[in-house]
Short mmCIF file of C-alpha atoms in Angstrom, two decimals:
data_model
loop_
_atom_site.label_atom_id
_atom_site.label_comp_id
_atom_site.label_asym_id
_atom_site.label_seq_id
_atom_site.Cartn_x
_atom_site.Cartn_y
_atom_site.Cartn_z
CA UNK A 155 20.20 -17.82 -15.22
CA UNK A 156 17.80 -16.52 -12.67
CA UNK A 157 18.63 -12.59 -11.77
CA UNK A 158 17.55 -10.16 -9.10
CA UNK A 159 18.46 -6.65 -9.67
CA UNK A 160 18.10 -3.32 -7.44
CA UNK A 161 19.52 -0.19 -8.20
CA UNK A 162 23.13 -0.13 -6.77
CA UNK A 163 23.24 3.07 -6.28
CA UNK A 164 22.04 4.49 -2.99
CA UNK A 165 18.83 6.85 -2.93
CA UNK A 166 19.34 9.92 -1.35
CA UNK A 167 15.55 11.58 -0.54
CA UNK A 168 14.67 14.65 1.60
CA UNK A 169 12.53 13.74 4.45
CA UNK A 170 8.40 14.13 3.67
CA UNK A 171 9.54 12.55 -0.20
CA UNK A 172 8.56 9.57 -1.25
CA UNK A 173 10.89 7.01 -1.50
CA UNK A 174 10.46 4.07 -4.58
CA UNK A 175 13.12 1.66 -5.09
CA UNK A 176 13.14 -0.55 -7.83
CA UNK A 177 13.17 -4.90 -8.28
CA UNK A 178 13.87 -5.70 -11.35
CA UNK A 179 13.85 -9.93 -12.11
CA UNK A 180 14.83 -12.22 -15.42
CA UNK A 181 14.38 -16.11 -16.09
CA UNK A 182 11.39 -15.90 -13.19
CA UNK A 183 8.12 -16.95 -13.12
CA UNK A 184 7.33 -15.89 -9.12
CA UNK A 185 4.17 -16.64 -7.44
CA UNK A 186 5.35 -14.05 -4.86
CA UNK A 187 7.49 -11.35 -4.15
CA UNK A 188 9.14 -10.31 -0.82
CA UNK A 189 10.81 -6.71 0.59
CA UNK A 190 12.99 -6.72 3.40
CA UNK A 191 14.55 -4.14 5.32
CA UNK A 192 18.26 -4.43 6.93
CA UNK A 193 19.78 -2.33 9.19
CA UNK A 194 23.61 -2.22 9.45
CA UNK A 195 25.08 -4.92 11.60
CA UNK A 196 21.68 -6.12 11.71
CA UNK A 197 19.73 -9.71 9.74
CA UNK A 198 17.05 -8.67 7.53
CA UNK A 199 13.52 -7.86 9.00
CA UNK A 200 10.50 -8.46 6.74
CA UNK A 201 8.45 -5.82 5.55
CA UNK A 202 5.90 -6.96 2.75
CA UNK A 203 4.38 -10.19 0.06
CA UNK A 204 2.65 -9.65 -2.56
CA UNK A 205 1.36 -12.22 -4.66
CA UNK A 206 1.61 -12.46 -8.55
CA UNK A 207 -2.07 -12.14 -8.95
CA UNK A 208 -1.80 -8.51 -6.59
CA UNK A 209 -1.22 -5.69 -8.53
CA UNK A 210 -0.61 -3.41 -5.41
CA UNK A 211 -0.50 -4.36 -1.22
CA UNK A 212 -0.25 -1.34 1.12
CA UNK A 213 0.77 -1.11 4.69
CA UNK A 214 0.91 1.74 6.14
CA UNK A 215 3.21 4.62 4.69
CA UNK A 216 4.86 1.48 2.49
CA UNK A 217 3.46 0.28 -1.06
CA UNK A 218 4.66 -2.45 -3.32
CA UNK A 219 3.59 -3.33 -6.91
CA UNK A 220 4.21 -6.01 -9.00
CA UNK A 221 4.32 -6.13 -12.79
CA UNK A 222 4.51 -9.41 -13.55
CA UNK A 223 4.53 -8.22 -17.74
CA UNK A 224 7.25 -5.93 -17.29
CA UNK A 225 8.89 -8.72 -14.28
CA UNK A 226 9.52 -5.45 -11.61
CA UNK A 227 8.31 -4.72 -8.61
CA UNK A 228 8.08 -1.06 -7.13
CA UNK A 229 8.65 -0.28 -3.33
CA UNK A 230 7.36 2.75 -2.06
CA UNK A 231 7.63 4.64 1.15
CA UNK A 232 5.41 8.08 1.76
CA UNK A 233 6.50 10.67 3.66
CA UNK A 234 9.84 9.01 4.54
CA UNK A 235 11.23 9.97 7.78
CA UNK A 236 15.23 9.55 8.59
CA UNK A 237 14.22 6.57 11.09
CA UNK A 238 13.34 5.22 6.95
CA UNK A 239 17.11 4.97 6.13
CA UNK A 240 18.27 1.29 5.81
CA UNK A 241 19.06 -0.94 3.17
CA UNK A 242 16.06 -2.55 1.19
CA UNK A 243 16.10 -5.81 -0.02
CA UNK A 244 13.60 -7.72 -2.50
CA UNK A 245 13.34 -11.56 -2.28
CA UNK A 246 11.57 -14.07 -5.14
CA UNK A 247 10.83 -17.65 -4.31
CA UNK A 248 13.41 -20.71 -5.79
CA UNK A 249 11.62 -24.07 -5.09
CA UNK A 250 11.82 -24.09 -0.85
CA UNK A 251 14.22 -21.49 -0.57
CA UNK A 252 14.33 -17.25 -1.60
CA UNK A 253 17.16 -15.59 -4.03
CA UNK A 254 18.00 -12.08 -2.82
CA UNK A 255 19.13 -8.66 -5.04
CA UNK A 256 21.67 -7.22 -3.80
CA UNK A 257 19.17 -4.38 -1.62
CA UNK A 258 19.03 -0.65 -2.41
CA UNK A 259 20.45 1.87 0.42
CA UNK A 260 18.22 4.32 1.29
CA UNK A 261 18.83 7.41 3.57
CA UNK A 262 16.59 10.03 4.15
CA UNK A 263 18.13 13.22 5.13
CA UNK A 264 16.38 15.78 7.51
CA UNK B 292 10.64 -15.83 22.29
CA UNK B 293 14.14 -15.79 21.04
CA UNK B 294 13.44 -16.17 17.56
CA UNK B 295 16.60 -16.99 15.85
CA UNK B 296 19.49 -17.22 17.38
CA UNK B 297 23.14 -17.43 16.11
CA UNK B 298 26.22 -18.34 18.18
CA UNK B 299 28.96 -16.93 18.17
CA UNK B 300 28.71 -13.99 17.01
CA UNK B 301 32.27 -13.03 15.73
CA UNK B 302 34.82 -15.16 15.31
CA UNK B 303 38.39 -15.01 14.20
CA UNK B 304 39.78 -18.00 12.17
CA UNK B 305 43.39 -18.81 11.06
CA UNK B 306 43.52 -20.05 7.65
CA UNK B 307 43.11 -24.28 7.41
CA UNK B 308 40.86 -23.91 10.69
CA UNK B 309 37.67 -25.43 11.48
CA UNK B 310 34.45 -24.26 13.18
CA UNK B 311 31.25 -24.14 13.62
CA UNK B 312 28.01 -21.48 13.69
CA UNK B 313 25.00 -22.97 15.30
CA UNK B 314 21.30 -21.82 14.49
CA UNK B 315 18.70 -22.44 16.68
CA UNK B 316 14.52 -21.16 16.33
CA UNK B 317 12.37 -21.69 18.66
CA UNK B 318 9.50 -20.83 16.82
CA UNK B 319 8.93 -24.72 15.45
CA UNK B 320 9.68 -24.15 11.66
CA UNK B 321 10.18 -26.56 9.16
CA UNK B 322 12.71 -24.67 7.13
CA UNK B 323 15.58 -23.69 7.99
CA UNK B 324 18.56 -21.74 5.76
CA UNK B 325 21.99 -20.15 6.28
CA UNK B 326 23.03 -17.86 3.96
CA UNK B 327 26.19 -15.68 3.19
CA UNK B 328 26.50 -11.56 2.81
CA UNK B 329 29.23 -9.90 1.30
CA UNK B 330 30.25 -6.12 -0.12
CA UNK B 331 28.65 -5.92 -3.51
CA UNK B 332 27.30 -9.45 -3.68
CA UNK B 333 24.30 -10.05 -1.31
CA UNK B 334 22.72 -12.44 0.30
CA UNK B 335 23.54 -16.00 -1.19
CA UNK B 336 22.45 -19.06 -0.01
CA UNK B 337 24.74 -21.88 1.12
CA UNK B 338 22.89 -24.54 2.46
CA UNK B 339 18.92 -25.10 3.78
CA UNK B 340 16.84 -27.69 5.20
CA UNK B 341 13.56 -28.67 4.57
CA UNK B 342 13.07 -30.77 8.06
CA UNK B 343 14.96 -32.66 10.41
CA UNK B 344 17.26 -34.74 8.73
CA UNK B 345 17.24 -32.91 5.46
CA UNK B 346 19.72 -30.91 4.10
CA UNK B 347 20.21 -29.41 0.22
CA UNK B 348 23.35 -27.35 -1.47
CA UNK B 349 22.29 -24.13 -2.39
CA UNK B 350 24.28 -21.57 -4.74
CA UNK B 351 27.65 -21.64 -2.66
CA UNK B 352 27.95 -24.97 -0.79
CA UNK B 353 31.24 -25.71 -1.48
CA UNK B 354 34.10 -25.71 1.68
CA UNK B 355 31.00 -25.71 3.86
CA UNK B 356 28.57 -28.33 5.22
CA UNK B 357 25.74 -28.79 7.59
CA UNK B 358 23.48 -30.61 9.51
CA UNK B 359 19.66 -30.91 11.18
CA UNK B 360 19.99 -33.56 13.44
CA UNK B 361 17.00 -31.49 15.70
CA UNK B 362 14.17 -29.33 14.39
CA UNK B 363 15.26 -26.58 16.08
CA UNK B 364 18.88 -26.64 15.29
CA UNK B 365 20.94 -26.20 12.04
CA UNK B 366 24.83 -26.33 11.88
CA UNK B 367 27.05 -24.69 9.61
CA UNK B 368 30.57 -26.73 9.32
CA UNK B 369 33.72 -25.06 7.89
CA UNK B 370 36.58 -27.71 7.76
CA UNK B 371 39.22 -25.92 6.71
CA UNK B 372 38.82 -22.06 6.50
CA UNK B 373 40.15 -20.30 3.87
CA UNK B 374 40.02 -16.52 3.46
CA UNK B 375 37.42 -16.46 1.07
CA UNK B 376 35.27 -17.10 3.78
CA UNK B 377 35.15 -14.37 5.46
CA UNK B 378 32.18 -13.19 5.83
CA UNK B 379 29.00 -12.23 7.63
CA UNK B 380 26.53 -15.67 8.02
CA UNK B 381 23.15 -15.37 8.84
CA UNK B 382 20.43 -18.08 9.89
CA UNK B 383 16.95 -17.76 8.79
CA UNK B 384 14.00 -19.84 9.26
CA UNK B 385 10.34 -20.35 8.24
CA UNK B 386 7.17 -22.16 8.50
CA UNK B 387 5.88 -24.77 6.42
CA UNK B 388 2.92 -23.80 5.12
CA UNK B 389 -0.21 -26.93 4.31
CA UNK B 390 -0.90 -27.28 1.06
CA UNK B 391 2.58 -26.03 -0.94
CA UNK B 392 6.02 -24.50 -0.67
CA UNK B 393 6.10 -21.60 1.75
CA UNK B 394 5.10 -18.53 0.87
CA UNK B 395 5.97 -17.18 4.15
CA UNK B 396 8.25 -14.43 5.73
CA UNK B 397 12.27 -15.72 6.48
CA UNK B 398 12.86 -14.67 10.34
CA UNK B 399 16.46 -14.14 10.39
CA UNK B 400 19.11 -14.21 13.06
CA UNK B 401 21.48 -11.11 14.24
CA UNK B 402 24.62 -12.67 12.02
CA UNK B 403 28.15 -14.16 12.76
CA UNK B 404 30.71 -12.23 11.48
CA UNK B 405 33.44 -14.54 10.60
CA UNK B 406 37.14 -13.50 9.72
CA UNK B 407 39.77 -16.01 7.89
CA UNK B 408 43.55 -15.14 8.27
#
């Protein structure tokens, strides 16, 4: 069966560090990959795509790559800044629809 | 522009209950999804729509069902709650792109947080 998986565990980074949170995916073949952010008590906001032919896609202090060999996706955030702290959630395509992991917490800590 | 918008926003359900969460987007999309969030298990979808007068199960259908009867409007039906319900719902919606499946961003709605006694 098709799985997502993010690290469980929630990422605890001084602010200035860069954040990376990892998407890990089996039984996939993905044209595209998706991050979201969610806030608590909030829906999830989009962030970033990258297609499977796009080994790297920037915007602004955010970076995601995707490894379609090693099926994982890296999510980067520079200089992180406590406004940063949120869950993160990656997304892969399933005919008209997206499958979510379970999202990474993230909190940046002044 | 509202986006997407879910009503109500909490509810409180006795067990055997019925109800139902409305989605609407007002941003003309073809697809339309609701999907369920809960403690250690993430997003999963329940039910999504293609167009008006579509509808498909998706991983957890079962005690719910919906219906597109406009564009801009997708219903989530629960006929009899049971606790295992309980949960927090969200809408999300997005365009049709030509030429394919979507590749495009899900706009999502706030939530309904939904309790079963």
């Amino acid at each position: 069966s098709q799985k997502i998986e993010q690290n469980s565990e929630a990422l605890n980074i001084q602010e200035g560090k860069t954040a990376t949170l990892t998407c890990n995916y089996t039984n996939y073949s993905p044209a595209y990959l998706q991050w979201y952010r969610q806030d608590p008590g909030r829906g999830p906001v989009f962030l970033l795509l990258i297609r499977e032919n796009e080994k790297e896609k920037r915007k602004e202090r955010l970076k995601v790559t995707f490894d379609t060999t090693l099926k994982q996706s890296l999510f980067h955030i520079t200089a992180s800044q406590p406004a940063d702290s949120a869950t993160y959630l990656c997304a892969l395509p399933s005919r008209y629809a997206l499958n979510f992991g379970k999202g990474t917490s993230l909190l940046v800590t002044p | 522009n509202a986006g997407v918008t879910q009503t109500p926003k909490f509810r409180v359900l006795k067990t055997g209950q019925s109800m139902t969460l409305l989605c609407a987007q007002d941003m003309n999309h073809e697809y339309m999804y609701w999907y369920r969030q809960d403690p250690g298990m993430g997003l999963r979808l329940i039910h999504y729509s293609v167009g008006e007068g579509t509808t498909a199960k998706g991983e957890v259908p079962d005690g719910y069902n919906v219906s597109r009867l406009k564009k801009q409007n997708f219903l989530l039906g629960l006929e009899s709650a049971a606790p295992s319900q309980t949960s927090v719902y969200f809408c999300a919606s997005r365009e049709r792109l030509a030429g394919g499946p979507s590749t495009g961003e899900l706009f999502f709605g706030e939530g309904s947080r939904l309790t079963v006694l």
